[in-house]
Short mmCIF file of C-alpha atoms and ligand atoms in Angstrom, two decimals:
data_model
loop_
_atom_site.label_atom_id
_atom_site.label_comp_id
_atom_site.label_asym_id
_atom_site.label_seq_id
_atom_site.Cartn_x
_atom_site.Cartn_y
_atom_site.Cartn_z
CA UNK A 1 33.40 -116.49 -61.21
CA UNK A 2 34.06 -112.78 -59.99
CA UNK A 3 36.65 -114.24 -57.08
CA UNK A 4 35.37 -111.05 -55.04
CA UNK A 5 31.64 -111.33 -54.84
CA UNK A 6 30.50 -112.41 -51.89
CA UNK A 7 27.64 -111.65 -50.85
CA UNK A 8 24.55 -113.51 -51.78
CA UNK A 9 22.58 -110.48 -53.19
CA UNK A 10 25.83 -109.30 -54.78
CA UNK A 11 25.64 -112.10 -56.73
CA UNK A 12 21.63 -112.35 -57.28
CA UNK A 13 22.04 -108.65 -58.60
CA UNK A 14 24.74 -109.66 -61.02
CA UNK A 15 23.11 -112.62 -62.45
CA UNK A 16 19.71 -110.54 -62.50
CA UNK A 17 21.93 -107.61 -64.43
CA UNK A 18 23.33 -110.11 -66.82
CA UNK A 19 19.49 -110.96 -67.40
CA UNK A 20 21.13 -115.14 -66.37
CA UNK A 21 17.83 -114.74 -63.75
CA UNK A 22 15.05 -113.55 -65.73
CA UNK A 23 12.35 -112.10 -63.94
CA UNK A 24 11.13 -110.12 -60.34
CA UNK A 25 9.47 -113.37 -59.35
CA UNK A 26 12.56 -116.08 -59.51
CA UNK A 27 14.39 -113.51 -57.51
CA UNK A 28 11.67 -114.30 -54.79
CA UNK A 29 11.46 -117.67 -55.46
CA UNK A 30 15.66 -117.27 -55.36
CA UNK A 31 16.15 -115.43 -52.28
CA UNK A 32 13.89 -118.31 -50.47
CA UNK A 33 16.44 -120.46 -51.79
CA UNK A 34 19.39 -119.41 -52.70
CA UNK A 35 22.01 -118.99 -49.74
CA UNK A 36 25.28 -117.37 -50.96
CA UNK A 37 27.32 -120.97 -51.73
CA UNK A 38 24.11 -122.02 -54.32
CA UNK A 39 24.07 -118.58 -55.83
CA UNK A 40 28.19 -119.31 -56.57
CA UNK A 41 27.72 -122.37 -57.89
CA UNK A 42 24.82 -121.07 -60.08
CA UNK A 43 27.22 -118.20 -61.01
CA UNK A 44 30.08 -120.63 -61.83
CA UNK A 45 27.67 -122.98 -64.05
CA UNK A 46 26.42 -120.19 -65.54
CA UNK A 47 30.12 -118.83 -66.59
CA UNK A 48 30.89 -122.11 -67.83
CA UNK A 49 27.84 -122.47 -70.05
CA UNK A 50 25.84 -124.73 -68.04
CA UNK A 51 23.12 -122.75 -67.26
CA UNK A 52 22.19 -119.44 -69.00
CA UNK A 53 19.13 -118.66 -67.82
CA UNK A 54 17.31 -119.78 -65.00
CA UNK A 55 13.57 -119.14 -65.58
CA UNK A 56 10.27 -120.44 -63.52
CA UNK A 57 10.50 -122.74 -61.02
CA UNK A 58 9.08 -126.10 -61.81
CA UNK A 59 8.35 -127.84 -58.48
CA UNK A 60 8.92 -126.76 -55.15
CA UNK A 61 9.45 -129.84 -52.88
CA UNK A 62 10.34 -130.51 -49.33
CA UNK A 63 14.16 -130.99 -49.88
CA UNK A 64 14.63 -129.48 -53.58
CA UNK A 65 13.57 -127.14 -56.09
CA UNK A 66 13.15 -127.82 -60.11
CA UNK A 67 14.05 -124.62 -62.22
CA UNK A 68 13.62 -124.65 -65.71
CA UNK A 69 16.54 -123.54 -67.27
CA UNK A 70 18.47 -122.73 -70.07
CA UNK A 71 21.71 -123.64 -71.69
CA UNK A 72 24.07 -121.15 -73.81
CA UNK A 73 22.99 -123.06 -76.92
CA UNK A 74 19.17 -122.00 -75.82
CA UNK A 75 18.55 -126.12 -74.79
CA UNK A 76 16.28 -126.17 -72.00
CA UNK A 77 17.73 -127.76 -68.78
CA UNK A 78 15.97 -128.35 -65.45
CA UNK A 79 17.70 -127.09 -62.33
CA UNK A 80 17.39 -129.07 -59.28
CA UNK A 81 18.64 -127.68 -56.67
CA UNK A 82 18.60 -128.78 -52.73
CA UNK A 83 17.64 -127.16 -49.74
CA UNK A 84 20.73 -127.72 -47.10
CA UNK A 85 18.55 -126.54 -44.35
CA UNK A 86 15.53 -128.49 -44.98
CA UNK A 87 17.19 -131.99 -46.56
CA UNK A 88 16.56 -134.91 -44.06
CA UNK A 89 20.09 -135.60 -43.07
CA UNK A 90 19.31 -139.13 -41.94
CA UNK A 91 17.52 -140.58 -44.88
CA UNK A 92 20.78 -138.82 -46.97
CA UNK A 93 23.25 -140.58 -44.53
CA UNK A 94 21.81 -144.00 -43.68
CA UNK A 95 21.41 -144.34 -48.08
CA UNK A 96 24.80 -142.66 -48.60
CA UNK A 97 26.57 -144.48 -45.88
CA UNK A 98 25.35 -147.96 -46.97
CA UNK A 99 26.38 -147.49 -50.83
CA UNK A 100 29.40 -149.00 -51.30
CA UNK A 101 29.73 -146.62 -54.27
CA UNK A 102 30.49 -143.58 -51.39
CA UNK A 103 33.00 -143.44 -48.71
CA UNK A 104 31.30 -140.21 -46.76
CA UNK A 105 31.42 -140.70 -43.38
CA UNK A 106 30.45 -137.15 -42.32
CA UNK A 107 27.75 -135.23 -40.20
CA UNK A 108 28.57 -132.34 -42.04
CA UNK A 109 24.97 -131.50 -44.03
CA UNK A 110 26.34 -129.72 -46.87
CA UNK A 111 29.10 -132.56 -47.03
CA UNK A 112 26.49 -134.50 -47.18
CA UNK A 113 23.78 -133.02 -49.94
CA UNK A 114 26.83 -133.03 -52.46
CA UNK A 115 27.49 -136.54 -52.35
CA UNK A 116 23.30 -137.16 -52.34
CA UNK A 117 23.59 -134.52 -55.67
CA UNK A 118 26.56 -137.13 -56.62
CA UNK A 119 24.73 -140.09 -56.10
CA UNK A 120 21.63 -139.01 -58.32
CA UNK A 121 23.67 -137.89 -60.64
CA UNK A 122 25.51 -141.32 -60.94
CA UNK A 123 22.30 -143.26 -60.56
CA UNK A 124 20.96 -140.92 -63.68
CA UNK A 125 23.66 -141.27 -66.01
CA UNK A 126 23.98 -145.35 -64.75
CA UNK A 127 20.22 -145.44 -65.59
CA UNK A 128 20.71 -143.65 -68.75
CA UNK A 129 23.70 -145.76 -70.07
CA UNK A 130 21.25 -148.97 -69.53
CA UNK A 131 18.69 -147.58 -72.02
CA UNK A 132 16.20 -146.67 -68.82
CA UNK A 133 14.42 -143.87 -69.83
CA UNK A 134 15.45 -140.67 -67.69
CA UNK A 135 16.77 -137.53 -67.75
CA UNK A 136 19.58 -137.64 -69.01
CA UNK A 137 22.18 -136.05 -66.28
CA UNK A 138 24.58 -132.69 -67.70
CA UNK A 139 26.53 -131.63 -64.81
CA UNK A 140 26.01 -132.25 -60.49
CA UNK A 141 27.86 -129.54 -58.51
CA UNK A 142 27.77 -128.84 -54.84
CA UNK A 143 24.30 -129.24 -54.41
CA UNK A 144 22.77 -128.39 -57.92
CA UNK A 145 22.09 -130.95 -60.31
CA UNK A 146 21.77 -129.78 -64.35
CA UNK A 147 19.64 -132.57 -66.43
CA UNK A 148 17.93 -132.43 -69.64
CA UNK A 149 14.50 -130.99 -69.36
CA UNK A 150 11.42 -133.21 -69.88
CA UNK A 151 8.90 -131.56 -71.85
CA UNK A 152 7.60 -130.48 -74.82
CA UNK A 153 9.01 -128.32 -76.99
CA UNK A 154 7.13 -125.37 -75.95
CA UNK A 155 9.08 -125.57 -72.80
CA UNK A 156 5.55 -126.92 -71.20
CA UNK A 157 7.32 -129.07 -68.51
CA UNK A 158 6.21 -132.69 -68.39
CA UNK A 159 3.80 -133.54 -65.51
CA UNK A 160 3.91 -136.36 -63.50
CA UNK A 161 1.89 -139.41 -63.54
CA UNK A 162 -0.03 -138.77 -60.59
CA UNK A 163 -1.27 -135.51 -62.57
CA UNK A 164 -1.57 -136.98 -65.65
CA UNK A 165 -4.58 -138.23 -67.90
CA UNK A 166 -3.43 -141.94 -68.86
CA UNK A 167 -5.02 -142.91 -72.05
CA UNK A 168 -4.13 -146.65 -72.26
CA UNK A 169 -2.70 -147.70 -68.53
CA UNK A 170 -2.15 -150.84 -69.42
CA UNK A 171 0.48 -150.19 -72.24
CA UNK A 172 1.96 -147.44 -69.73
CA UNK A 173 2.52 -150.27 -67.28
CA UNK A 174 3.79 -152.62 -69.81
CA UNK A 175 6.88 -149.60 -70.88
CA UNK A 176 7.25 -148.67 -66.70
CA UNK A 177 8.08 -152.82 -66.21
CA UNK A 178 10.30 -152.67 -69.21
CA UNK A 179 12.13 -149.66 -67.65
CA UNK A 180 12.44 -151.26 -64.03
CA UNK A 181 13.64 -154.42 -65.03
CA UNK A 182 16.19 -152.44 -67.50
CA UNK A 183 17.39 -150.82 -64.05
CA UNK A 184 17.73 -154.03 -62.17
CA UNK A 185 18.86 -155.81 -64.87
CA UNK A 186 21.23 -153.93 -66.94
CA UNK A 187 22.31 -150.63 -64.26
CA UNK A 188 21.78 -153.09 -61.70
CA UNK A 189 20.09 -150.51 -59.57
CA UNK A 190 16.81 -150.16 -57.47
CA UNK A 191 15.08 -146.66 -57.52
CA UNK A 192 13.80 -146.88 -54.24
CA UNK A 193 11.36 -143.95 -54.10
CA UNK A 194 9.29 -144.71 -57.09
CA UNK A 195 5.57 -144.14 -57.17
CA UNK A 196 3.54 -141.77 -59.99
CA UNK A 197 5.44 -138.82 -58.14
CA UNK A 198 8.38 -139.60 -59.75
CA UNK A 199 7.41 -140.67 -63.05
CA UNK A 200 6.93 -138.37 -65.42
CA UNK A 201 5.03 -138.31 -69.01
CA UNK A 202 6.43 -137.05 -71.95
CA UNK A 203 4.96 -138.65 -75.05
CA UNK A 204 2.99 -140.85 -73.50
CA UNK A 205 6.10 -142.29 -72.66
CA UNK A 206 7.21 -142.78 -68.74
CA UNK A 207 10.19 -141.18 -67.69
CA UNK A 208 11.90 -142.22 -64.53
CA UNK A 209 13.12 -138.84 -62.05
CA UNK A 210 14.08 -138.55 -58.38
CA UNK A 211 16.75 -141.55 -57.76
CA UNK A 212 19.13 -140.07 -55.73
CA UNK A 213 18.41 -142.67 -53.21
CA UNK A 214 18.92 -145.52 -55.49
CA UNK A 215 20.58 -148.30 -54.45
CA UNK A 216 23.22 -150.97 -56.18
CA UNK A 217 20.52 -154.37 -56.44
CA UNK A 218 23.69 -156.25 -54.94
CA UNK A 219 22.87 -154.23 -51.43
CA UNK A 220 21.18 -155.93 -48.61
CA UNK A 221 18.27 -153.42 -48.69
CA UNK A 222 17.71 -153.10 -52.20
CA UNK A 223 15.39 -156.09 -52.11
CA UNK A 224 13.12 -154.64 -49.37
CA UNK A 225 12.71 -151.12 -51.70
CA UNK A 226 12.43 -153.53 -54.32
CA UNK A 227 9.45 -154.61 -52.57
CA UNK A 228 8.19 -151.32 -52.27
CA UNK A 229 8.60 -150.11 -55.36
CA UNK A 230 6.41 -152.92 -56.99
CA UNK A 231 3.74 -152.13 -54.03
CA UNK A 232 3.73 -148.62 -55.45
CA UNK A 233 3.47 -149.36 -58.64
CA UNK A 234 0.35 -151.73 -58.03
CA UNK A 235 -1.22 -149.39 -55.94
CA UNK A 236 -0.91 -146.78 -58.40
CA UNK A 237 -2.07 -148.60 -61.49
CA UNK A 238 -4.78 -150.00 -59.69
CA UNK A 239 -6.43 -146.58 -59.33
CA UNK A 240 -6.35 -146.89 -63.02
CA UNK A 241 -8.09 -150.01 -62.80
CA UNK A 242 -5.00 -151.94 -64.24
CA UNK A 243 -4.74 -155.23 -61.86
CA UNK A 244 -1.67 -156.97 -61.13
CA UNK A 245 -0.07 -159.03 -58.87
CA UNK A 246 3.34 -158.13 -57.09
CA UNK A 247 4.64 -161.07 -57.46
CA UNK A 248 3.85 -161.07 -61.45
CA UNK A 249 5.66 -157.44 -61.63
CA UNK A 250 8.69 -158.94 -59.53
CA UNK A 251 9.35 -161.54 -61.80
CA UNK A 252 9.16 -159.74 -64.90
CA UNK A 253 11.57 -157.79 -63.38
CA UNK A 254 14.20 -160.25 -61.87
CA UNK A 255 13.33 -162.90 -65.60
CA UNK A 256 12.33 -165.77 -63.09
N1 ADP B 1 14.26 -133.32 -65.68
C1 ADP B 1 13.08 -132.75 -65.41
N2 ADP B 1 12.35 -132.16 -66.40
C2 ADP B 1 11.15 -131.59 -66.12
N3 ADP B 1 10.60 -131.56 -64.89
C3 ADP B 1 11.29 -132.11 -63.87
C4 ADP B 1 12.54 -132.75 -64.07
N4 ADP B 1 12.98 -133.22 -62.89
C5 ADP B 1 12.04 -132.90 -61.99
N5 ADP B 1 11.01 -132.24 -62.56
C6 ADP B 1 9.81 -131.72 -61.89
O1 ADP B 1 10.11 -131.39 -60.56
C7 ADP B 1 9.37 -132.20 -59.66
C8 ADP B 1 10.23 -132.57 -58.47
O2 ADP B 1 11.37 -133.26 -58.90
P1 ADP B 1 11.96 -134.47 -58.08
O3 ADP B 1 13.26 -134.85 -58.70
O4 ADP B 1 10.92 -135.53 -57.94
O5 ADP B 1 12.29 -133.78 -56.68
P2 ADP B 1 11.64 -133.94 -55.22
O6 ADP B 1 12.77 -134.45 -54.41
O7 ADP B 1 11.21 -132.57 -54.85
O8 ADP B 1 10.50 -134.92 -55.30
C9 ADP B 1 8.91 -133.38 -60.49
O9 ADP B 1 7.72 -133.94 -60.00
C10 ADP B 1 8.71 -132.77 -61.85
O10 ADP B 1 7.46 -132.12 -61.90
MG1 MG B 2 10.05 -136.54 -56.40
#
């Protein structure tokens, strides 16, 4: 990283020079949300390889933004990056704080979005190292997070459940079990925030996003987002007319 750039726009400009930031538009959708320490730590992963272009946004949601991305060997990446001013500060700290996995004990916010970027990107590659089927996590600095892009090979970017056609629900239910109980079971993790949000469709296969506020299953709350989860998920399936029981998901997933 140029040690003497400073300035936010300084930095915009050079990474808009360098053609890293392709087009007038991303610089407006970057200046809403790029504050000068994200547009160094974009810099630095995009001197280091991580990132060499950033292209359209994906998703622009409460706390974060998707970016589509890509990587100095022309892989696409998606880009998430987090607000600091707009990132609920309690949800982050009463999930952080009761992980065992984190020692923060800070009120300082930006202190506190890197160790949420941490903790998704732990959760990811935990998930991924079970077999669940996410994206797979590259690199989580300050408060950006660099995972492999799900898609099709276009660069179309995969859309999530809730905005997708389901063909056969049934079988899509069937996989989704398979991949919660591989969670529970095998990264020993709850999600925690799952619904057909989060659950994206590549394939016609379900892919798992959004767990930074996954918990370990041995924590005392993990059973009550358990809960939810599964209440989600039954909700959401039976919109597609798919009917099951809580209880029936629940103990597929903990093999009663
Ligand atoms: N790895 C990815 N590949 C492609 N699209 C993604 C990826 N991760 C997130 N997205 C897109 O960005 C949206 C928001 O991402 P998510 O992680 O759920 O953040 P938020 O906290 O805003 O809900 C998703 O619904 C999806 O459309
Ligand atoms: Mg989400």
């Amino acid at each position: 990283m140029g040690s003497k750039i400073s300035k936010a726009d300084d930095i915009l400009r050079k990474m808009l020079s360098e053609k890293r930031i392709k087009s007038v538009e991303d610089k407006r959708v970057g200046s809403e949300v790029f504050d000068t320490i994200t547009l160094k730590t974009l810099y630095k992963l995009a001197n280091t390889g991580y990132i060499h272009r950033l292209n359209g946004a994906i998703s622009t949601g409460k706390e974060a933004n998707v970016f589509k991305g890509l990587d100095e060997n022309d892989n696409f990446v998606a880009v998430k990056i987090y607000r600091v001013t707009t990132s609920d500060f309690k949800k982050m700290q009463n999930y952080i704080q009761g992980d065992p996995r984190f020692k923060v004990r800070t009120s300082n916010k930006r202190q506190l979005v890197n160790a949420w970027v941490t903790k998704e990107f732990r959760n990811l590659q935990r998930a991924e190292e079970a077999g669940v089927n996410v994206p797979k996590p590259i690199i989580a600095k300050n408060n950006v997070l660099v995972m492999d892009f799900i898609g099709d090979e276009e660069g179309d970017a995969a859309l999530p459940m809730r905005h997708s056609v389901i063909k056969d629900p049934e079988k899509l239910l069937t996989k989704l079990i398979n991949n919660i109980k591989l969670l529970y079971q095998e990264a020993g993790l709850v999600h925690g925030d799952l619904s057909s949000y989060n659950i994206l469709i590549q394939d016609g296969e379900p892919v798992i996003i959004d767990i930074s506020q996954g918990m370990t299953r041995d924590h005392p709350i993990s059973h009550e987002l358990l809960n939810r989860d599964i209440a989600n998920i039954v909700r959401d399936f039976k919109k597609l007319k798919v009917n099951i029981s809580n209880e029936e998901i629940k103990s597929i997933i903990k093999d009663l």
